[in-house]
Amino acid sequence: MTPRRFLVCLALAAFAFSFSVSASADEAKKPNIIFIMADDLGYADIGSYGAPDAKTPHIDSLAVDGLKFTNFYAMSCQCTPSRTAILTGRYPQRAGGLECAIGTGNVGRYDEAEALAAKGELGLPAEYAVLAPALKGVGYVNGVFGKWHLGYEPKFSPLEQGFDRFTGFLGGNVEYFEHYETSGLDVYVKGREPIDREGYLTDLITEDAVAFLDERAAEPDTPFFLYLPHGAPHFPFQGPGDREPKRTAENWMDGTRINYVAMLESLDDGVGKVLEALEKNGQAENTIVIFTSDHGAMEPGLNTPWRDYKSTTFEGGLRVPCVVRWPGKIEPGTVSHQVGTLMDLTASFLQIAGTEAPDQKPLDGIDILGHVLDGKPEMPRTLYWRYRRGDKTWWGARDGNLKLVRKQEGDAVEEWLFDLATDPTETKSVTSERPEEYGALQRKVLLWEKEVRPWR
């Protein structure tokens, strides 16, 4: 071989090696994840799901540019258990005491929760947290800004559960301008310390999120997980222009659809600023953005066309919007009718990051994004819900297209069986027409309750 030919071959080999290393590095680069969860937002409260009045172009753009689910469920009809499900990837019943929203002032609202509160144990134990610790274990930097609602005590802080940054409020709701809750406790914190801060809550959560994105832009090769659990549109019903009248326990829940829509549109503005920051920082192409709600709305929210509201296991209490943008992976305008849940997203996030639950226990959800991206056919699911408050318990179970709803209050029991294929709005119970299927689903619920008994 001549010296000239040798040099050419050496150069080509070096180029091939360089290309191979670069390709491997690109393949190994983990995507960033932004998970935005509204609070008490109804299925039909955003434009892409039929809102007749609210203008939500930025949230809607996620559906236009990505994936829209039509059959997506929260794992409870209240706040705390749904948040437990997403951060653990499991039925919230497994955590114990978290089947109802933790009451203002760190109050348990049913027997199991009351007993835990009396011992200072009402919250999500750090050893049960899965999502943030798993991501952190494979190099993600994790930030959470907004509503926590998984325990007031320091041991339940996000900083004890795999998050590196936290600014937000510990309880279920705060006044939007002065950030207090009616208990009088200091609940608005940065890290672990209470803070005083001026500004409308939705704007401040957005401000913190954008600052986190700007910070992460300085380390583009380090992936991040940004969890944005907004307070809006949960009561008190205050839009950006509703600072007065002063909110007290007596008028805390006063509001109209006009106030509510103002909150929705402010939330959408915040989502727009997050998307703008991603573009400015060059992060958009390698970032998955998900928007959803923790459960259905209470009035004046809209759960159309589904039956009823928050705090019930009818579809209106459980069905939520969910849109996902993932550039280069999800085709714009994709629509999926596959039944999915919040805890499925946990499984998807871990799969995307190339990791698994740190405790090695199986998750209760499936990799829903992988299922859709692989083009797999829609499959029936069997899902369960249970919500407890005082002497009232609601159950729900979906098995294929059959849906069982049960309510017990004291000794009074009501139960319904619906066929969602022919009656998606749950208007006519078919318990008497389909007794065998009714009995079979009742038995499945009993077996599920045994299987998800609390770990503590």
Short mmCIF file of N, CA and C in Angstrom, two decimals, residues 160-287:
data_model
loop_
_atom_site.label_atom_id
_atom_site.label_comp_id
_atom_site.label_asym_id
_atom_site.label_seq_id
_atom_site.Cartn_x
_atom_site.Cartn_y
_atom_site.Cartn_z
N GLU A 160 -37.03 14.91 49.78
CA GLU A 160 -36.75 13.59 50.34
C GLU A 160 -37.17 12.48 49.38
N GLN A 161 -37.74 12.86 48.23
CA GLN A 161 -38.32 11.87 47.34
C GLN A 161 -37.79 11.96 45.91
N GLY A 162 -36.52 12.36 45.81
CA GLY A 162 -35.86 12.33 44.51
C GLY A 162 -35.85 13.63 43.74
N PHE A 163 -36.45 14.69 44.29
CA PHE A 163 -36.44 15.97 43.60
C PHE A 163 -35.29 16.84 44.10
N ASP A 164 -34.67 17.57 43.16
CA ASP A 164 -33.55 18.44 43.49
C ASP A 164 -33.97 19.88 43.76
N ARG A 165 -35.10 20.29 43.21
CA ARG A 165 -35.62 21.65 43.40
C ARG A 165 -37.10 21.56 43.72
N PHE A 166 -37.55 22.42 44.63
CA PHE A 166 -38.98 22.51 44.93
C PHE A 166 -39.33 23.91 45.40
N THR A 167 -40.30 24.51 44.75
CA THR A 167 -40.96 25.70 45.27
C THR A 167 -42.45 25.50 45.02
N GLY A 168 -43.23 25.64 46.09
CA GLY A 168 -44.66 25.43 45.92
C GLY A 168 -45.37 25.36 47.26
N PHE A 169 -46.58 24.81 47.25
CA PHE A 169 -47.36 24.76 48.47
C PHE A 169 -47.67 23.32 48.84
N LEU A 170 -47.70 23.07 50.15
CA LEU A 170 -47.74 21.71 50.66
C LEU A 170 -49.14 21.11 50.67
N GLY A 171 -50.17 21.95 50.84
CA GLY A 171 -51.53 21.45 50.99
C GLY A 171 -52.29 21.39 49.69
N GLY A 172 -53.63 21.37 49.82
CA GLY A 172 -54.47 21.17 48.66
C GLY A 172 -54.80 22.43 47.88
N ASN A 173 -54.72 23.59 48.53
CA ASN A 173 -55.04 24.84 47.84
C ASN A 173 -54.57 26.01 48.69
N VAL A 174 -54.27 27.11 48.03
CA VAL A 174 -53.90 28.35 48.72
C VAL A 174 -54.54 29.52 47.98
N GLU A 175 -54.62 30.65 48.67
CA GLU A 175 -55.07 31.89 48.05
C GLU A 175 -54.07 32.27 46.96
N TYR A 176 -54.57 32.68 45.80
CA TYR A 176 -53.70 32.82 44.63
C TYR A 176 -52.76 34.03 44.67
N PHE A 177 -53.06 35.02 45.49
CA PHE A 177 -52.24 36.23 45.50
C PHE A 177 -51.35 36.31 46.74
N GLU A 178 -51.83 35.82 47.88
CA GLU A 178 -51.05 35.91 49.12
C GLU A 178 -50.60 34.55 49.62
N HIS A 179 -51.03 33.48 48.97
CA HIS A 179 -50.46 32.14 49.12
C HIS A 179 -50.62 31.56 50.53
N TYR A 180 -51.72 31.85 51.19
CA TYR A 180 -52.00 31.25 52.49
C TYR A 180 -53.14 30.25 52.34
N GLU A 181 -53.19 29.28 53.28
CA GLU A 181 -54.35 28.41 53.35
C GLU A 181 -55.12 28.74 54.62
N THR A 182 -56.34 28.28 54.70
CA THR A 182 -57.22 28.69 55.80
C THR A 182 -56.80 28.13 57.15
N SER A 183 -55.88 27.16 57.18
CA SER A 183 -55.41 26.63 58.45
C SER A 183 -54.50 27.59 59.19
N GLY A 184 -53.90 28.55 58.48
CA GLY A 184 -52.94 29.45 59.09
C GLY A 184 -51.52 28.89 59.11
N LEU A 185 -51.31 27.66 58.65
CA LEU A 185 -49.96 27.10 58.61
C LEU A 185 -49.15 27.74 57.50
N ASP A 186 -47.81 27.76 57.67
CA ASP A 186 -46.92 28.22 56.62
C ASP A 186 -46.75 27.09 55.61
N VAL A 187 -47.39 27.22 54.47
CA VAL A 187 -47.41 26.11 53.51
C VAL A 187 -46.74 26.45 52.18
N TYR A 188 -46.42 27.72 51.94
CA TYR A 188 -45.76 28.08 50.69
C TYR A 188 -44.26 28.12 50.96
N VAL A 189 -43.52 27.20 50.32
CA VAL A 189 -42.11 27.01 50.69
C VAL A 189 -41.22 26.96 49.46
N LYS A 190 -39.96 27.26 49.70
CA LYS A 190 -38.91 27.05 48.70
C LYS A 190 -37.90 26.11 49.34
N GLY A 191 -37.71 24.97 48.73
CA GLY A 191 -36.91 23.94 49.38
C GLY A 191 -37.66 23.41 50.58
N ARG A 192 -37.17 23.78 51.76
CA ARG A 192 -37.84 23.36 52.99
C ARG A 192 -38.30 24.54 53.84
N GLU A 193 -38.03 25.76 53.38
CA GLU A 193 -38.30 26.94 54.20
C GLU A 193 -39.47 27.75 53.68
N PRO A 194 -40.36 28.23 54.58
CA PRO A 194 -41.45 29.11 54.15
C PRO A 194 -40.93 30.38 53.52
N ILE A 195 -41.66 30.89 52.52
CA ILE A 195 -41.25 32.13 51.85
C ILE A 195 -42.45 33.06 51.72
N ASP A 196 -42.15 34.35 51.66
CA ASP A 196 -43.13 35.38 51.30
C ASP A 196 -42.79 35.85 49.90
N ARG A 197 -43.81 35.99 49.08
CA ARG A 197 -43.56 36.29 47.67
C ARG A 197 -44.76 36.99 47.08
N GLU A 198 -44.53 37.96 46.24
CA GLU A 198 -45.61 38.68 45.58
C GLU A 198 -45.90 38.04 44.23
N GLY A 199 -47.17 37.97 43.87
CA GLY A 199 -47.50 37.53 42.52
C GLY A 199 -48.64 36.54 42.49
N TYR A 200 -49.25 36.42 41.33
CA TYR A 200 -50.34 35.49 41.09
C TYR A 200 -49.75 34.08 40.98
N LEU A 201 -50.33 33.13 41.70
CA LEU A 201 -49.74 31.81 41.87
C LEU A 201 -49.39 31.12 40.56
N THR A 202 -50.30 31.14 39.60
CA THR A 202 -50.05 30.47 38.32
C THR A 202 -48.83 31.09 37.64
N ASP A 203 -48.71 32.41 37.70
CA ASP A 203 -47.55 33.09 37.10
C ASP A 203 -46.25 32.70 37.80
N LEU A 204 -46.31 32.57 39.13
CA LEU A 204 -45.10 32.23 39.88
C LEU A 204 -44.63 30.81 39.58
N ILE A 205 -45.57 29.89 39.48
CA ILE A 205 -45.22 28.51 39.12
C ILE A 205 -44.55 28.49 37.75
N THR A 206 -45.10 29.25 36.81
CA THR A 206 -44.50 29.34 35.48
C THR A 206 -43.12 29.97 35.54
N GLU A 207 -42.99 31.03 36.32
CA GLU A 207 -41.69 31.70 36.47
C GLU A 207 -40.63 30.73 36.98
N ASP A 208 -40.99 29.92 37.98
CA ASP A 208 -40.04 28.95 38.52
C ASP A 208 -39.68 27.89 37.49
N ALA A 209 -40.66 27.47 36.71
CA ALA A 209 -40.41 26.46 35.68
C ALA A 209 -39.45 26.99 34.61
N VAL A 210 -39.69 28.21 34.16
CA VAL A 210 -38.83 28.80 33.13
C VAL A 210 -37.41 28.98 33.66
N ALA A 211 -37.28 29.40 34.92
CA ALA A 211 -35.95 29.56 35.52
C ALA A 211 -35.22 28.21 35.57
N PHE A 212 -35.95 27.15 35.88
CA PHE A 212 -35.36 25.81 35.90
C PHE A 212 -34.89 25.42 34.51
N LEU A 213 -35.71 25.69 33.49
CA LEU A 213 -35.31 25.36 32.12
C LEU A 213 -34.08 26.15 31.69
N ASP A 214 -34.03 27.40 32.07
CA ASP A 214 -32.86 28.23 31.75
C ASP A 214 -31.61 27.68 32.43
N GLU A 215 -31.77 27.26 33.67
CA GLU A 215 -30.64 26.67 34.41
C GLU A 215 -30.16 25.40 33.74
N ARG A 216 -31.09 24.55 33.32
CA ARG A 216 -30.71 23.29 32.70
C ARG A 216 -30.10 23.47 31.32
N ALA A 217 -30.38 24.61 30.67
CA ALA A 217 -29.80 24.87 29.35
C ALA A 217 -28.28 24.96 29.42
N ALA A 218 -27.74 25.29 30.60
CA ALA A 218 -26.29 25.38 30.76
C ALA A 218 -25.64 24.00 30.77
N GLU A 219 -26.44 22.94 30.96
CA GLU A 219 -25.91 21.56 30.94
C GLU A 219 -26.76 20.73 29.98
N PRO A 220 -26.65 20.98 28.70
CA PRO A 220 -27.55 20.34 27.73
C PRO A 220 -27.43 18.83 27.66
N ASP A 221 -26.33 18.26 28.13
CA ASP A 221 -26.16 16.81 28.06
C ASP A 221 -26.71 16.10 29.29
N THR A 222 -27.22 16.86 30.27
CA THR A 222 -27.81 16.26 31.46
C THR A 222 -29.32 16.33 31.34
N PRO A 223 -30.02 15.18 31.31
CA PRO A 223 -31.47 15.22 31.14
C PRO A 223 -32.17 15.75 32.40
N PHE A 224 -33.38 16.24 32.21
CA PHE A 224 -34.14 16.75 33.36
C PHE A 224 -35.58 16.24 33.31
N PHE A 225 -36.16 16.18 34.51
CA PHE A 225 -37.58 15.89 34.68
C PHE A 225 -38.19 17.09 35.40
N LEU A 226 -39.11 17.76 34.73
CA LEU A 226 -39.79 18.92 35.30
C LEU A 226 -41.24 18.55 35.56
N TYR A 227 -41.61 18.47 36.83
CA TYR A 227 -42.98 18.17 37.24
C TYR A 227 -43.64 19.49 37.63
N LEU A 228 -44.71 19.82 36.90
CA LEU A 228 -45.41 21.10 37.09
C LEU A 228 -46.85 20.85 37.52
N PRO A 229 -47.09 20.59 38.80
CA PRO A 229 -48.45 20.41 39.29
C PRO A 229 -49.08 21.75 39.64
N HIS A 230 -49.77 22.35 38.69
CA HIS A 230 -50.37 23.67 38.88
C HIS A 230 -51.48 23.62 39.92
N GLY A 231 -51.77 24.77 40.53
CA GLY A 231 -52.91 24.89 41.43
C GLY A 231 -54.20 25.13 40.69
N ALA A 232 -54.13 25.74 39.53
CA ALA A 232 -55.33 26.08 38.76
C ALA A 232 -55.89 24.85 38.05
N PRO A 233 -57.22 24.82 37.85
CA PRO A 233 -58.22 25.81 38.27
C PRO A 233 -58.93 25.47 39.58
N HIS A 234 -58.23 24.79 40.50
CA HIS A 234 -58.80 24.48 41.81
C HIS A 234 -59.18 25.76 42.54
N PHE A 235 -60.27 25.67 43.35
CA PHE A 235 -60.65 26.83 44.17
C PHE A 235 -59.52 27.20 45.14
N PRO A 236 -59.46 28.43 45.64
CA PRO A 236 -60.41 29.52 45.45
C PRO A 236 -60.41 30.01 44.00
N PHE A 237 -61.61 30.30 43.49
CA PHE A 237 -61.76 30.64 42.08
C PHE A 237 -61.37 32.09 41.86
N GLN A 238 -60.08 32.29 41.55
CA GLN A 238 -59.51 33.63 41.38
C GLN A 238 -58.71 33.67 40.08
N GLY A 239 -59.19 34.45 39.13
CA GLY A 239 -58.40 34.72 37.96
C GLY A 239 -57.37 35.79 38.27
N PRO A 240 -56.50 36.11 37.32
CA PRO A 240 -55.46 37.11 37.56
C PRO A 240 -55.98 38.47 37.98
N GLY A 241 -57.24 38.80 37.64
CA GLY A 241 -57.80 40.10 38.01
C GLY A 241 -58.73 40.05 39.21
N ASP A 242 -58.71 38.94 39.96
CA ASP A 242 -59.68 38.73 41.05
C ASP A 242 -59.03 38.79 42.43
N ARG A 243 -58.16 39.75 42.65
CA ARG A 243 -57.51 39.84 43.96
C ARG A 243 -58.51 40.16 45.06
N GLU A 244 -59.49 40.95 44.75
CA GLU A 244 -60.55 41.27 45.71
C GLU A 244 -61.82 40.54 45.30
N PRO A 245 -62.68 40.17 46.24
CA PRO A 245 -62.59 40.45 47.67
C PRO A 245 -61.62 39.53 48.39
N LYS A 246 -61.25 39.91 49.60
CA LYS A 246 -60.37 39.11 50.43
C LYS A 246 -60.99 37.74 50.67
N ARG A 247 -60.19 36.68 50.51
CA ARG A 247 -60.71 35.33 50.67
C ARG A 247 -60.62 34.87 52.12
N THR A 248 -61.74 34.39 52.63
CA THR A 248 -61.82 33.83 53.97
C THR A 248 -62.44 32.44 53.87
N ALA A 249 -62.49 31.73 54.99
CA ALA A 249 -63.09 30.40 54.99
C ALA A 249 -64.53 30.45 54.50
N GLU A 250 -65.22 31.56 54.77
CA GLU A 250 -66.64 31.67 54.41
C GLU A 250 -66.85 31.83 52.90
N ASN A 251 -65.95 32.53 52.22
CA ASN A 251 -66.15 32.73 50.78
C ASN A 251 -65.07 32.06 49.93
N TRP A 252 -64.39 31.09 50.51
CA TRP A 252 -63.24 30.45 49.86
C TRP A 252 -63.60 29.82 48.52
N MET A 253 -64.80 29.27 48.41
CA MET A 253 -65.17 28.55 47.20
C MET A 253 -66.14 29.32 46.31
N ASP A 254 -66.36 30.60 46.61
CA ASP A 254 -67.23 31.40 45.76
C ASP A 254 -66.57 31.64 44.40
N GLY A 255 -67.35 31.59 43.35
CA GLY A 255 -66.80 31.86 42.03
C GLY A 255 -67.80 31.53 40.95
N THR A 256 -67.48 31.95 39.75
CA THR A 256 -68.36 31.72 38.60
C THR A 256 -67.55 31.10 37.46
N ARG A 257 -68.25 30.72 36.42
CA ARG A 257 -67.56 30.21 35.25
C ARG A 257 -66.64 31.27 34.66
N ILE A 258 -66.99 32.53 34.79
CA ILE A 258 -66.14 33.62 34.28
C ILE A 258 -64.79 33.62 35.01
N ASN A 259 -64.81 33.51 36.35
CA ASN A 259 -63.55 33.42 37.10
C ASN A 259 -62.75 32.19 36.66
N TYR A 260 -63.49 31.11 36.52
CA TYR A 260 -62.86 29.82 36.20
C TYR A 260 -62.17 29.87 34.83
N VAL A 261 -62.84 30.44 33.84
CA VAL A 261 -62.25 30.55 32.51
C VAL A 261 -61.01 31.44 32.54
N ALA A 262 -61.04 32.50 33.32
CA ALA A 262 -59.86 33.35 33.46
C ALA A 262 -58.68 32.55 34.02
N MET A 263 -58.97 31.65 34.95
CA MET A 263 -57.91 30.80 35.50
C MET A 263 -57.38 29.84 34.44
N LEU A 264 -58.28 29.26 33.65
CA LEU A 264 -57.87 28.35 32.59
C LEU A 264 -56.98 29.05 31.57
N GLU A 265 -57.36 30.24 31.19
CA GLU A 265 -56.59 30.95 30.16
C GLU A 265 -55.25 31.42 30.71
N SER A 266 -55.19 31.74 32.00
CA SER A 266 -53.91 32.07 32.63
C SER A 266 -53.00 30.85 32.66
N LEU A 267 -53.58 29.69 32.97
CA LEU A 267 -52.83 28.44 32.95
C LEU A 267 -52.28 28.18 31.56
N ASP A 268 -53.10 28.39 30.55
CA ASP A 268 -52.64 28.19 29.17
C ASP A 268 -51.50 29.14 28.82
N ASP A 269 -51.59 30.39 29.27
CA ASP A 269 -50.49 31.34 29.05
C ASP A 269 -49.19 30.80 29.65
N GLY A 270 -49.32 30.20 30.84
CA GLY A 270 -48.13 29.63 31.49
C GLY A 270 -47.54 28.49 30.69
N VAL A 271 -48.38 27.63 30.15
CA VAL A 271 -47.89 26.54 29.30
C VAL A 271 -47.18 27.11 28.08
N GLY A 272 -47.74 28.18 27.52
CA GLY A 272 -47.11 28.83 26.37
C GLY A 272 -45.71 29.35 26.69
N LYS A 273 -45.53 29.89 27.88
CA LYS A 273 -44.21 30.41 28.27
C LYS A 273 -43.20 29.29 28.46
N VAL A 274 -43.67 28.16 28.97
CA VAL A 274 -42.78 27.00 29.09
C VAL A 274 -42.35 26.52 27.71
N LEU A 275 -43.28 26.41 26.78
CA LEU A 275 -42.95 25.98 25.42
C LEU A 275 -42.01 26.98 24.74
N GLU A 276 -42.23 28.25 24.99
CA GLU A 276 -41.36 29.29 24.42
C GLU A 276 -39.94 29.17 24.97
N ALA A 277 -39.82 28.89 26.27
CA ALA A 277 -38.50 28.73 26.87
C ALA A 277 -37.77 27.52 26.28
N LEU A 278 -38.50 26.44 26.03
CA LEU A 278 -37.88 25.28 25.41
C LEU A 278 -37.29 25.62 24.04
N GLU A 279 -38.04 26.37 23.26
CA GLU A 279 -37.56 26.78 21.93
C GLU A 279 -36.35 27.69 22.06
N LYS A 280 -36.43 28.66 22.94
CA LYS A 280 -35.33 29.62 23.12
C LYS A 280 -34.04 28.93 23.54
N ASN A 281 -34.18 27.92 24.40
CA ASN A 281 -33.01 27.24 24.94
C ASN A 281 -32.52 26.08 24.08
N GLY A 282 -33.19 25.81 22.95
CA GLY A 282 -32.80 24.69 22.12
C GLY A 282 -33.11 23.33 22.73
N GLN A 283 -34.08 23.29 23.63
CA GLN A 283 -34.42 22.05 24.34
C GLN A 283 -35.64 21.33 23.76
N ALA A 284 -36.37 22.01 22.88
CA ALA A 284 -37.67 21.50 22.45
C ALA A 284 -37.59 20.15 21.75
N GLU A 285 -36.60 19.96 20.88
CA GLU A 285 -36.54 18.74 20.06
C GLU A 285 -36.30 17.49 20.88
N ASN A 286 -35.69 17.63 22.05
CA ASN A 286 -35.39 16.45 22.87
C ASN A 286 -36.19 16.46 24.17
N THR A 287 -37.38 17.05 24.14
CA THR A 287 -38.19 17.13 25.35
C THR A 287 -39.61 16.64 25.08
#
